[in-house]
Coordinates of C-alpha atoms in Angstrom, one line a residue:
Chain T
X408 CA -26.3 2.7 -23.2
X409 CA -22.7 1.7 -24.2
X410 CA -21.9 0.2 -20.8
X411 CA -25.0 -2.0 -20.8
X412 CA -24.2 -3.2 -24.3
X413 CA -20.7 -3.9 -23.2
X414 CA -21.9 -5.9 -20.2
X415 CA -24.4 -7.8 -22.3
X416 CA -21.9 -8.6 -25.0
X417 CA -19.5 -10.1 -22.5
X418 CA -19.7 -13.8 -22.8
X419 CA -19.7 -16.0 -19.7
X420 CA -21.2 -13.4 -17.5
X421 CA -17.9 -11.5 -17.1
X422 CA -17.8 -7.7 -16.7
X423 CA -15.1 -6.9 -19.4
X424 CA -14.0 -8.5 -22.6
X425 CA -10.3 -7.8 -23.5
X426 CA -9.2 -7.5 -27.1
X427 CA -5.9 -8.5 -28.7
X428 CA -4.2 -5.1 -27.9
X429 CA -5.3 -5.3 -24.3
X430 CA -3.9 -8.8 -23.9
X431 CA -0.7 -7.7 -25.6
X432 CA -0.4 -4.8 -23.1
X433 CA -0.7 -7.2 -20.2
X434 CA 1.7 -9.7 -21.7
X435 CA 4.4 -7.0 -22.2
X436 CA 4.0 -6.0 -18.6
X437 CA 4.7 -9.6 -17.4
X438 CA 7.7 -9.9 -19.8
X439 CA 9.1 -6.6 -18.5
X440 CA 8.9 -7.5 -14.8
X441 CA 10.5 -10.9 -15.3
X442 CA 13.2 -9.3 -17.5
X443 CA 14.0 -6.8 -14.8
X444 CA 14.4 -9.7 -12.4
X445 CA 16.8 -11.4 -14.7
X446 CA 18.8 -8.2 -15.3
X447 CA 19.1 -7.5 -11.5
X448 CA 20.1 -11.0 -10.5
X449 CA 23.8 -10.1 -11.2
X450 CA 23.6 -7.1 -8.8
X451 CA 22.0 -9.1 -5.9
X452 CA 25.0 -11.2 -4.8
X453 CA 25.5 -10.2 -1.1
X454 CA 23.1 -10.1 1.8
X455 CA 23.1 -6.4 1.8
X456 CA 22.1 -6.3 -1.9
X457 CA 19.5 -9.1 -1.6
X458 CA 17.8 -8.0 1.6
X459 CA 18.5 -4.3 1.8
X460 CA 18.8 -3.4 -1.9
X461 CA 22.4 -2.4 -1.2
X462 CA 21.2 0.5 1.0
X463 CA 21.8 2.6 -2.0
X464 CA 18.3 3.9 -3.0
X465 CA 17.7 7.6 -3.7
X466 CA 14.9 9.3 -1.7
X467 CA 12.7 9.3 -4.7
X468 CA 13.0 5.5 -5.4
X469 CA 12.6 4.6 -1.7
X470 CA 9.7 7.0 -1.4
X471 CA 7.8 5.8 -4.4
X472 CA 8.4 2.2 -3.5
X473 CA 7.2 3.0 0.1
X474 CA 3.9 4.1 -1.3
X475 CA 3.6 1.4 -4.1
X476 CA 4.1 -1.5 -1.6
X477 CA 0.8 -0.3 0.0
X478 CA -1.0 0.4 -3.3
X479 CA -2.3 -3.2 -3.8
X480 CA -5.1 -3.7 -6.3
X481 CA -7.5 -4.8 -3.5
X482 CA -6.7 -1.5 -1.9
X483 CA -7.5 0.3 -5.2
X484 CA -10.8 -1.6 -5.7
X485 CA -11.7 -1.8 -2.1
X486 CA -11.4 1.9 -1.4
X487 CA -13.1 2.9 -4.7
X488 CA -15.9 0.6 -3.4
X489 CA -15.9 2.3 0.0
X490 CA -16.1 5.7 -1.7
X491 CA -19.2 4.5 -3.5
X492 CA -20.6 3.1 -0.3
X493 CA -19.6 5.8 2.2
X494 CA -18.8 8.8 0.0
X495 CA -15.8 11.0 0.6
X496 CA -15.4 9.8 4.2
X497 CA -13.2 7.1 2.7
X498 CA -10.6 9.7 2.0
X499 CA -9.8 9.8 5.7
X500 CA -7.8 6.6 5.2
X501 CA -5.5 8.4 2.8
X502 CA -5.2 11.7 4.6
X503 CA -5.5 11.7 8.4
X504 CA -5.1 7.9 8.3
X505 CA -1.7 8.2 6.6
X506 CA -0.1 11.6 6.2
X507 CA 0.7 12.5 9.8
X508 CA 2.1 9.1 10.5
X509 CA 4.3 9.1 7.3
X510 CA 5.7 12.5 8.3
X511 CA 6.3 11.3 11.8
X512 CA 8.2 8.3 10.5
X513 CA 10.4 10.5 8.4
X514 CA 11.1 13.3 10.9
X515 CA 11.0 11.6 14.3
X516 CA 11.5 7.8 13.9
X517 CA 13.7 7.4 10.8
X518 CA 16.9 8.6 12.5
X519 CA 16.7 5.8 15.1
X520 CA 15.9 3.1 12.5
X521 CA 18.6 4.3 10.3
X522 CA 21.4 5.2 12.7
X523 CA 20.9 1.8 14.5
X524 CA 21.6 0.2 11.1
X525 CA 18.9 -2.3 11.8
X526 CA 17.7 -4.5 8.8
X527 CA 14.1 -4.8 10.1
X528 CA 11.6 -3.6 12.7
X529 CA 12.0 -6.9 14.7
X530 CA 15.8 -6.2 14.4
X531 CA 15.3 -2.8 16.1
X532 CA 13.3 -4.5 18.9
X533 CA 16.3 -6.9 19.4
X534 CA 18.7 -4.0 19.8
X535 CA 16.4 -2.0 22.1
X536 CA 14.5 -4.6 24.1
X537 CA 16.4 -7.9 23.6
X538 CA 15.7 -11.3 22.0
X539 CA 12.2 -12.2 23.4
X540 CA 10.6 -9.0 22.0
X541 CA 12.2 -9.6 18.6
X542 CA 11.1 -13.3 18.5
X543 CA 7.5 -12.3 19.4
X544 CA 7.4 -9.6 16.7
X545 CA 9.3 -11.6 14.1
X546 CA 7.2 -14.8 14.3
X547 CA 3.9 -13.0 14.4
X548 CA 4.9 -10.8 11.4
X549 CA 6.3 -13.7 9.3
X550 CA 3.2 -15.8 9.8
X551 CA 0.7 -13.0 9.2
X552 CA 2.6 -11.7 6.2
X553 CA 2.4 -15.0 4.2
X554 CA -1.2 -15.6 5.3
X555 CA -2.3 -12.1 4.3
X556 CA -0.5 -12.5 1.0
X557 CA -2.5 -15.7 0.3
X558 CA -5.7 -14.0 1.2
X559 CA -5.0 -11.1 -1.1
X560 CA -4.0 -13.6 -3.8
X561 CA -7.3 -15.4 -3.6
X562 CA -9.3 -12.2 -3.5
X563 CA -7.4 -10.9 -6.5
X564 CA -8.0 -14.2 -8.4
X565 CA -11.7 -13.9 -7.5
X566 CA -11.9 -10.4 -8.8
X567 CA -10.2 -11.4 -12.1
X568 CA -12.8 -14.2 -12.5
X569 CA -15.6 -11.7 -12.0
X570 CA -14.2 -9.0 -14.2
X571 CA -12.5 -10.9 -16.9
X572 CA -13.8 -14.5 -16.5
X573 CA -10.2 -15.7 -15.9
X574 CA -9.8 -19.1 -14.2
X575 CA -9.0 -18.7 -10.5
X576 CA -6.1 -21.3 -10.7
X577 CA -4.6 -19.5 -13.7
X578 CA -4.7 -16.1 -11.9
X579 CA -3.2 -17.5 -8.7
X580 CA -0.3 -19.4 -10.3
X581 CA 0.7 -17.1 -13.1
X582 CA 0.7 -13.9 -11.0
X583 CA 2.3 -15.4 -7.9
X584 CA 5.0 -17.3 -9.7
X585 CA 5.9 -14.2 -11.6
X586 CA 6.4 -12.3 -8.3
X587 CA 8.3 -15.3 -6.9
X588 CA 10.6 -15.3 -10.0
X589 CA 11.6 -11.7 -9.9
X590 CA 12.0 -11.5 -6.1
X591 CA 13.9 -14.8 -6.1
X592 CA 16.3 -13.4 -8.8
X593 CA 16.9 -9.9 -7.6
X594 CA 15.6 -9.8 -4.0
X595 CA 14.5 -6.5 -2.5
X596 CA 16.4 -4.7 -5.3
X597 CA 14.1 -6.3 -7.9
X598 CA 11.0 -5.8 -5.7
X599 CA 11.7 -2.1 -5.4
X600 CA 12.6 -1.6 -9.1
X601 CA 9.3 -3.2 -10.0
X602 CA 7.3 -1.3 -7.4
X603 CA 8.4 2.0 -8.9
X604 CA 7.5 0.7 -12.4
X605 CA 4.1 -0.5 -11.0
X606 CA 3.6 2.8 -9.3
X607 CA 3.7 4.6 -12.6
X608 CA 1.4 2.0 -14.3
X609 CA -1.2 2.3 -11.5
X610 CA -1.3 6.0 -11.9
X611 CA -1.3 6.1 -15.7
X612 CA -3.8 3.3 -15.9
X613 CA -6.3 4.6 -13.4
X614 CA -6.1 8.4 -13.7
X615 CA -8.0 8.4 -17.0
X616 CA -11.2 7.4 -15.2
X617 CA -11.1 10.5 -13.1
X618 CA -10.2 12.8 -15.9
X619 CA -12.9 11.6 -18.3
X620 CA -15.4 11.3 -15.5
X621 CA -14.9 14.9 -14.5
X622 CA -15.3 15.9 -18.1
X623 CA -18.6 14.0 -18.2
X624 CA -20.0 15.6 -15.0
X625 CA -18.8 19.1 -15.9
X626 CA -16.2 19.3 -13.2
X627 CA -16.2 18.8 -9.4
X628 CA -19.3 20.9 -8.7
X629 CA -21.2 19.1 -11.5
X630 CA -20.4 15.8 -9.9
X631 CA -21.5 17.0 -6.5
X632 CA -24.8 18.3 -7.9
X633 CA -25.4 15.0 -9.6
X634 CA -24.7 13.0 -6.4
X635 CA -27.1 15.2 -4.4
X636 CA -29.7 14.7 -7.1
X637 CA -29.3 10.9 -7.2
X638 CA -29.1 10.5 -3.4
X639 CA -30.9 13.4 -1.8
X640 CA -31.1 11.8 1.7
X641 CA -27.4 11.2 2.1
X642 CA -24.3 13.4 2.4
X643 CA -21.6 11.8 0.4
X644 CA -19.4 14.9 -0.2
X645 CA -18.3 16.2 3.2
X646 CA -15.4 14.7 5.2
X647 CA -15.9 16.2 8.7
X648 CA -19.2 18.0 9.0
X649 CA -21.2 14.7 9.5
X650 CA -18.9 13.2 12.1
X651 CA -20.4 14.9 15.1
X652 CA -22.6 11.8 15.8
X653 CA -22.4 8.1 15.2
X654 CA -25.8 8.1 13.5
X655 CA -25.2 11.1 11.2
X656 CA -23.0 9.4 8.7
X657 CA -23.2 6.1 6.7
X658 CA -20.0 4.8 8.3
X659 CA -21.5 4.9 11.8
X660 CA -18.4 6.6 13.2
X661 CA -17.6 9.6 15.4
X662 CA -14.8 12.1 14.8
X663 CA -12.9 10.9 17.9
X664 CA -12.7 7.4 16.3
X665 CA -11.3 8.9 13.1
X666 CA -8.8 11.2 14.9
X667 CA -7.6 9.0 17.8
X668 CA -8.3 5.5 16.5
X669 CA -7.5 5.9 12.8
X670 CA -5.3 9.1 12.7
X671 CA -3.2 8.2 15.7
X672 CA -3.1 4.5 16.5
X673 CA -3.9 2.5 13.4
X674 CA -2.2 4.8 11.0
X675 CA 0.9 5.3 13.1
X676 CA 1.0 1.6 13.8
X677 CA 0.9 0.6 10.2
X678 CA 3.1 3.3 8.6
X679 CA 5.8 3.4 11.3
X680 CA 6.1 -0.2 12.4
X681 CA 4.8 -2.5 9.7
X682 CA 8.0 -3.8 8.2
X683 CA 6.4 -4.3 4.8
X684 CA 6.5 -0.5 4.2
X685 CA 9.3 0.5 6.6
X686 CA 11.7 -1.9 4.8
X687 CA 11.5 0.3 1.7
X688 CA 12.8 3.3 3.6
X689 CA 15.6 1.4 5.2
X690 CA 17.1 1.0 1.8
X691 CA 17.8 4.7 1.4
X692 CA 21.5 5.6 0.7
X693 CA 21.9 8.1 3.6
X694 CA 20.0 9.5 6.6
X695 CA 18.7 12.6 4.7
X696 CA 17.3 10.3 1.9
X697 CA 15.7 8.0 4.5
X698 CA 14.0 11.0 6.1
X699 CA 12.9 12.4 2.8
X700 CA 11.5 9.1 1.4
X701 CA 8.4 9.0 3.7
X702 CA 7.8 12.7 3.0
X703 CA 7.9 12.1 -0.7
X704 CA 5.7 9.1 -0.2
X705 CA 3.2 11.3 1.8
X706 CA 2.9 13.8 -0.9
X707 CA 2.0 11.1 -3.4
X708 CA -0.3 9.4 -0.9
X709 CA -2.2 12.6 -0.5
X710 CA -2.9 12.5 -4.3
X711 CA -4.0 8.9 -4.4
X712 CA -7.7 9.7 -3.7
X713 CA -7.8 11.3 -7.1
X714 CA -7.4 7.8 -8.7
X715 CA -9.2 5.8 -6.0
X716 CA -11.9 7.8 -4.2
X717 CA -12.9 10.0 -7.1
X718 CA -13.9 7.0 -9.4
X719 CA -16.2 5.8 -6.6
X720 CA -17.8 9.3 -6.2
X721 CA -18.1 9.5 -10.0
X722 CA -19.9 6.1 -9.9
X723 CA -22.4 7.7 -7.6
X724 CA -22.9 10.6 -10.0
X725 CA -23.0 8.9 -13.4
X726 CA -24.0 5.2 -13.2
X727 CA -27.6 4.6 -14.3
X728 CA -27.9 1.8 -11.9
X729 CA -27.2 1.3 -8.2
X730 CA -24.5 -1.0 -6.8
X731 CA -25.2 -3.1 -3.8
X732 CA -23.4 -4.8 -0.9
X733 CA -22.1 -8.4 -1.2
X734 CA -25.1 -9.6 0.9
X735 CA -27.6 -8.3 -1.7
X736 CA -25.7 -9.7 -4.7
X737 CA -27.8 -11.4 -7.4
X738 CA -28.1 -12.0 -11.1
X739 CA -27.6 -8.8 -13.1
X740 CA -26.8 -6.9 -10.0
X741 CA -23.3 -5.4 -9.4
X742 CA -21.6 -4.9 -6.1
X743 CA -19.7 -2.0 -4.7
X744 CA -16.5 -3.8 -5.2
X745 CA -17.0 -3.7 -9.0
X746 CA -17.2 0.1 -9.2
X747 CA -13.6 0.6 -10.4
X748 CA -13.7 -1.9 -13.2
X749 CA -17.2 -0.7 -14.2
X750 CA -15.9 2.8 -14.5
X751 CA -12.9 1.5 -16.4
X752 CA -15.2 -0.3 -18.9
X753 CA -17.3 2.9 -19.2
X754 CA -14.5 5.1 -20.4
X755 CA -11.7 3.0 -21.7
X756 CA -11.5 1.5 -25.2
X757 CA -9.0 -0.9 -26.6
X758 CA -5.5 -0.5 -25.3
X759 CA -6.6 1.8 -22.5
X760 CA -8.6 -1.1 -21.0
X761 CA -5.5 -3.3 -21.1
X762 CA -3.6 -0.5 -19.4
X763 CA -6.2 -0.2 -16.7
X764 CA -6.3 -4.0 -16.0
X765 CA -2.5 -3.9 -16.0
X766 CA -2.7 -1.3 -13.3
X767 CA -4.8 -3.6 -11.2
X768 CA -2.4 -6.5 -11.8
X769 CA 0.6 -4.3 -11.0
X770 CA -1.1 -3.2 -7.8
X771 CA -1.5 -6.8 -6.7
X772 CA 2.0 -7.7 -7.6
X773 CA 3.6 -4.8 -5.8
X774 CA 1.6 -5.7 -2.7
X775 CA 2.6 -9.3 -2.9
X776 CA 6.3 -8.6 -3.6
X777 CA 6.2 -6.3 -0.6
X778 CA 4.9 -9.2 1.5
X779 CA 7.3 -11.8 0.1
X780 CA 10.5 -9.7 0.3
X781 CA 9.7 -8.6 3.9
X782 CA 9.0 -12.2 4.8
X783 CA 12.3 -13.3 3.3
X784 CA 14.2 -10.7 5.4
X785 CA 12.4 -11.4 8.7
X786 CA 12.6 -15.1 8.3
X787 CA 16.3 -15.2 7.3
X788 CA 17.7 -12.5 9.7
X789 CA 15.3 -12.5 12.6
X790 CA 14.3 -16.1 12.9
X791 CA 16.7 -18.4 11.0
X792 CA 20.0 -16.5 11.8
X793 CA 18.8 -15.6 15.3
X794 CA 17.4 -18.9 16.4
X795 CA 18.6 -21.7 14.1
X796 CA 22.0 -21.0 12.4
X797 CA 23.9 -18.1 13.9
X798 CA 27.3 -18.2 12.2
X799 CA 26.8 -19.1 8.5
X800 CA 28.4 -17.2 5.6
X801 CA 26.7 -14.3 3.9
X802 CA 26.2 -16.4 0.8
X803 CA 24.4 -19.0 2.9
X804 CA 21.9 -16.4 4.1
X805 CA 21.4 -15.0 0.6
X806 CA 20.6 -18.6 -0.6
X807 CA 18.2 -19.0 2.3
X808 CA 16.5 -15.7 1.4
X809 CA 16.1 -16.9 -2.2
X810 CA 14.6 -20.2 -1.2
X811 CA 12.4 -18.9 1.5
X812 CA 11.0 -16.4 -1.1
X813 CA 9.8 -19.5 -3.0
X814 CA 8.6 -21.2 0.2
X815 CA 6.7 -18.0 1.2
X816 CA 5.0 -17.8 -2.2
X817 CA 4.0 -21.5 -1.9
X818 CA 2.6 -21.0 1.6
X819 CA 0.7 -18.0 0.3
X820 CA -0.7 -20.2 -2.6
X821 CA -1.6 -22.8 0.0
X822 CA -3.4 -20.2 2.1
X823 CA -5.2 -19.0 -1.0
X824 CA -6.6 -22.5 -1.6
X825 CA -7.4 -22.9 2.1
X826 CA -9.4 -19.7 2.0
X827 CA -11.2 -20.9 -1.1
X828 CA -12.5 -23.8 0.9
X829 CA -13.2 -21.9 4.1
X830 CA -14.0 -18.3 3.1
X831 CA -15.0 -17.3 6.7
X832 CA -11.4 -17.8 7.8
X833 CA -10.5 -14.6 5.9
X834 CA -12.1 -12.3 8.4
X835 CA -10.4 -13.9 11.3
X836 CA -6.9 -13.8 9.7
X837 CA -7.4 -10.1 8.7
X838 CA -8.4 -9.3 12.3
X839 CA -5.4 -11.3 13.6
X840 CA -3.1 -9.1 11.6
X841 CA -4.6 -6.0 13.1
X842 CA -4.0 -7.4 16.7
X843 CA -0.2 -6.8 16.4
X844 CA 0.0 -3.5 14.8
X845 CA -1.3 -1.1 17.5
X846 CA 0.6 -2.6 20.4
X847 CA 3.8 -2.8 18.3
X848 CA 3.6 0.9 17.7
X849 CA 3.3 1.4 21.5
X850 CA 6.4 -0.7 22.1
X851 CA 8.5 0.9 19.3
X852 CA 7.6 4.5 20.1
X853 CA 8.4 4.1 23.8
X854 CA 11.6 2.3 22.9
X855 CA 12.7 5.3 20.7
X856 CA 11.6 8.2 22.9
X857 CA 11.9 6.9 26.5
X858 CA 15.3 5.9 27.9
X859 CA 13.8 4.4 31.0
X860 CA 11.9 1.7 29.0
X861 CA 13.4 -1.7 29.9
X862 CA 13.7 -5.0 28.1
X863 CA 11.1 -6.6 30.4
X864 CA 8.8 -3.6 30.0
X865 CA 9.0 -3.8 26.2
X866 CA 8.2 -7.5 26.0
X867 CA 5.4 -7.6 28.5
X868 CA 3.8 -4.5 27.1
X869 CA 3.8 -6.0 23.6
X870 CA 2.4 -9.2 24.9
X871 CA -0.3 -7.6 27.0
X872 CA -1.3 -5.2 24.2
X873 CA -1.6 -8.1 21.7
X874 CA -3.4 -10.4 24.1
X875 CA -5.9 -7.6 25.1
X876 CA -6.7 -6.9 21.5
X877 CA -7.4 -10.5 20.9
X878 CA -9.5 -10.6 24.1
X879 CA -11.6 -7.6 23.1
X880 CA -12.2 -9.1 19.6
X881 CA -13.3 -12.4 21.1
X882 CA -15.5 -10.6 23.7
X883 CA -17.5 -8.8 21.0
X884 CA -17.8 -11.9 19.0
X885 CA -19.2 -13.9 21.9
X886 CA -21.3 -11.0 23.3
X887 CA -22.2 -8.4 20.7
X888 CA -23.6 -6.1 23.5
X889 CA -19.9 -5.5 24.5
X890 CA -19.7 -3.2 21.5
X891 CA -21.1 -0.4 23.5
X892 CA -18.2 -0.7 25.9
X893 CA -15.4 -1.4 23.4
X894 CA -16.5 1.1 20.7
X895 CA -18.4 3.5 23.1
X896 CA -21.6 3.0 21.1
X897 CA -24.0 0.2 20.2
X898 CA -24.3 1.8 16.8
X899 CA -20.6 1.4 15.9
X900 CA -19.9 -0.5 12.8
X901 CA -16.9 -2.9 12.2
X902 CA -14.5 -0.1 11.2
X903 CA -15.3 1.9 14.3
X904 CA -14.9 -1.2 16.5
X905 CA -11.4 -1.8 14.9
X906 CA -10.4 1.7 15.7
X907 CA -11.4 1.7 19.3
X908 CA -10.0 -1.8 19.9
X909 CA -6.7 -0.5 18.5
X910 CA -6.8 2.5 20.8
X911 CA -7.4 0.4 23.9
X912 CA -4.8 -2.2 23.1
X913 CA -2.2 0.6 22.5
X914 CA -3.1 2.2 25.8
X915 CA -2.8 -1.2 27.6
X916 CA 0.6 -1.8 25.9
X917 CA 2.0 1.6 26.9
X918 CA 0.6 1.3 30.4
X919 CA 2.1 -2.1 31.0
X920 CA 5.4 -1.1 29.4
X921 CA 5.7 1.9 31.7
X922 CA 4.7 0.1 34.9
X923 CA 7.0 -2.9 34.3
X924 CA 9.8 -0.6 33.2
X925 CA 9.6 1.4 36.4
X926 CA 9.7 -1.8 38.4
X927 CA 12.7 -3.3 36.6
X928 CA 16.3 -2.2 36.3
X929 CA 17.1 0.2 33.4
X930 CA 19.7 -0.5 30.8
X931 CA 22.9 1.7 31.1
X932 CA 22.8 4.7 28.8
X933 CA 25.9 3.5 27.0
X934 CA 23.9 0.5 25.6
X935 CA 21.3 2.8 24.2
X936 CA 23.5 4.9 21.9
X937 CA 21.9 5.1 18.5
X938 CA 18.6 3.6 19.7
X939 CA 16.9 6.2 21.9
X940 CA 16.2 9.9 21.9
X941 CA 18.6 11.6 24.3
X942 CA 21.2 8.9 23.8
X943 CA 21.7 9.4 20.1
X944 CA 23.7 12.0 18.2
X945 CA 21.4 13.0 15.3
X946 CA 23.4 14.7 12.5
X947 CA 22.6 18.4 12.2
X948 CA 21.1 19.7 9.0
X949 CA 22.1 23.2 9.7
X950 CA 24.5 23.3 6.8
X951 CA 21.8 22.4 4.3
X952 CA 19.8 25.1 2.4
X953 CA 16.2 25.5 3.7
X954 CA 14.7 23.7 0.7
X955 CA 17.0 20.8 1.2
X956 CA 15.9 20.1 4.7
X957 CA 13.3 17.3 5.3
X958 CA 11.5 19.3 7.9
X959 CA 10.9 22.1 5.3
X960 CA 9.1 19.6 3.0
X961 CA 7.3 18.0 6.0
X962 CA 5.8 21.4 6.9
X963 CA 4.9 22.0 3.3
X964 CA 3.0 18.7 3.1
X965 CA 1.3 19.4 6.4
X966 CA 0.1 22.8 5.2
X967 CA -1.4 21.2 2.0
X968 CA -2.9 18.4 4.2
X969 CA -4.8 21.0 6.3
X970 CA -5.9 23.0 3.3
X971 CA -7.3 19.9 1.6
X972 CA -9.2 18.9 4.8
X973 CA -10.7 22.4 5.1
X974 CA -11.7 22.5 1.4
X975 CA -13.6 19.2 1.7
X976 CA -14.8 19.8 5.3
Chain S
X1485 CA 21.7 4.6 -7.6
X1486 CA 24.3 1.9 -8.0
X1487 CA 26.0 4.1 -10.6
X1488 CA 29.3 2.6 -9.8
X1489 CA 28.1 -0.9 -10.7
X1490 CA 27.0 0.1 -14.3
X1491 CA 23.4 -0.1 -13.5
X1492 CA 20.7 0.7 -16.1
X1493 CA 18.5 3.3 -14.4
X1494 CA 14.9 2.3 -13.4
X1495 CA 13.7 5.4 -15.3
X1496 CA 15.0 3.9 -18.5
X1497 CA 12.9 0.7 -18.0
X1498 CA 9.9 2.9 -17.2
X1499 CA 10.5 5.0 -20.3
X1500 CA 10.8 1.8 -22.4
X1501 CA 7.6 0.3 -21.2
X1502 CA 5.6 3.6 -21.6
X1503 CA 7.1 4.1 -25.1
X1504 CA 5.9 0.6 -26.2
X1505 CA 2.5 1.2 -24.5
X1506 CA 2.3 4.6 -26.3
X1507 CA 2.7 2.9 -29.7
X1508 CA 0.1 0.3 -29.0
X1509 CA -2.5 2.6 -27.4
X1510 CA -2.0 5.4 -30.0
X1511 CA -2.2 2.8 -32.7
X1512 CA -5.5 1.3 -31.3
X1513 CA -6.9 4.9 -30.9
X1514 CA -6.1 5.8 -34.5
X1515 CA -7.6 2.6 -35.7
X1516 CA -10.8 3.4 -33.7
X1517 CA -10.8 6.9 -35.2
X1518 CA -10.8 5.4 -38.7
X1519 CA -13.1 2.5 -37.9
X1520 CA -15.5 3.5 -35.1
X1521 CA -16.1 0.6 -32.7
X1522 CA -19.5 -1.3 -32.7
X1523 CA -20.0 -0.5 -29.0
X1524 CA -18.3 2.8 -28.2
X1525 CA -17.4 3.8 -24.7
X1526 CA -18.9 6.9 -23.0
X1527 CA -17.3 10.1 -24.5
X1528 CA -15.9 8.2 -27.4
X1529 CA -15.8 11.5 -29.2
X1530 CA -12.8 12.6 -27.0
X1531 CA -10.7 9.8 -28.5
X1532 CA -8.9 9.3 -25.2
X1533 CA -6.8 6.5 -26.7
X1534 CA -5.2 8.9 -29.2
X1535 CA -4.1 11.6 -26.9
X1536 CA -3.3 9.3 -24.0
X1537 CA -1.3 7.1 -26.3
X1538 CA 0.5 10.1 -27.7
X1539 CA 1.2 11.3 -24.1
X1540 CA 2.7 7.9 -23.1
X1541 CA 4.8 7.9 -26.3
X1542 CA 6.3 11.3 -25.6
X1543 CA 6.9 10.7 -21.9
X1544 CA 8.3 7.2 -22.6
X1545 CA 10.5 8.5 -25.5
X1546 CA 11.9 11.4 -23.3
X1547 CA 12.8 9.0 -20.5
X1548 CA 14.4 6.5 -22.9
X1549 CA 16.6 9.2 -24.3
X1550 CA 17.3 11.0 -21.0
X1551 CA 18.2 7.8 -19.2
X1552 CA 19.7 5.8 -22.1
X1553 CA 22.4 3.6 -20.6
X1554 CA 24.7 4.4 -23.6
X1555 CA 24.4 8.1 -23.0
X1556 CA 27.4 9.8 -21.4
X1557 CA 27.0 10.6 -17.7
X1558 CA 24.4 7.9 -17.1

């Protein structure tokens, strides 16, 4: 049993032992990303370069960066763990939970973001709804971004301790200071360059698990047969057929929660209004590239389950022992979260193991760089310039962006140590982040598609949606029986509750926005040019060949999306 | 992107890193072919390090040449 031998031979109770070649692979990666930061410093001299990467990215670069900023290592390991725990149901977060929203961003929303020449999502709210809406969105986003970054940092350091036996302090400081260095030097330009590099490393480091795993099981059908043999009482290999009832699937979720809560609200909220990802697309060199970038991102996102979900399913098929939840953790027992590194150790020898670990580190760094560069932009442009120092020079704002990159990383590190002392705070902060996403989507989409929406409507809708989301969360915490009202079933699990809470808060946001807007004076149409559907001249694509049009590729991706869902129904 | 500013393409950096990784992983794979490891991984007989290292070497080499900053037109 090679894996067992490997585990037993690992000193200090760690999962994997790295050899010299593996360490060298990781060290070269660190040297490369720092080197890229130094190289790009000379090109990041203006605010447009530092905060918007010069708005000169091709559709491919912006699209790959768009996906990579979301491909954090915790995302990789977390969803591989979910695939082991819930089976192929986890794929919903990559397909219906991402693809429609990404295509919607590209085709419907991008023209307004791009034509308005905004530098951020809060910046769009300023143009459309005024300063109060921007201030609310900017402050909440800035705070949550650095807190989330710190939580991810701590979680990553914890994972490195479990897998490799690395000291937590070492992991936190080395990885975060590396990110701080290259974002400090080259700003968003450097972050995007490294995200594209990291995207390739993630794929090349993780895909071997799936390839060799499928060879071991004799292909997809062989893997399915083994899973059914190992777990005869559960259905881990169908995406939709078990969603007719809350109690028929291990996730405790109904198809309405997946389609409306995940597929519509949470997904659209995240992919179309979370500035961390939208910022990447705003760097595109022209409108067509900006529309194509999310479509290119969607096509790659659709393939990500091959390197994330499949290793989890392969774990169900081939591992000679069963993984358990965190609550059942004990000596000699491995948890769901360890499935990806366990599969890595199962198949990858010297060099390849280093590449796989580099993929995990690259994932962490791309996620953190996304947080830090988005924080720098929102702080400098939407808080500092808007509220504190309005008429400084461009160089002053670039300098502020550089220093607040460092400050953002230091706050993240502080958060990581705070979480280390009070682990339970992690759940609350993660929930807090989710409070803003669904209502923000309601505010932005009404702002883009409904001319009658007013500044007061936008602000009070956003505030009411956010407050109601917090209220529902607190209600269920204080009185668990409220779950049957919020999530429509007492059997609903946490994920289902999150989805229904998002749905209700979005409905409340939209309702309040509509009612307040109808009761207040609308803005003149001339002030809405470039911001709202019906008041914006969107350039025609009639002169382009069919295959050059974004809508053509969006339809192609949609067709593949439906085919995949039917195949794995 | 940024062609007018004399930028080295991101694809060149990616090619360079993959080329270096290809050399290291192929080298480690060939060493393991000659000297089998004490604790082999599952499906060691596939020698994944050899062909994956060779693949990285080829892809990285292609990108290094194709996007070489000294090459005309880049």
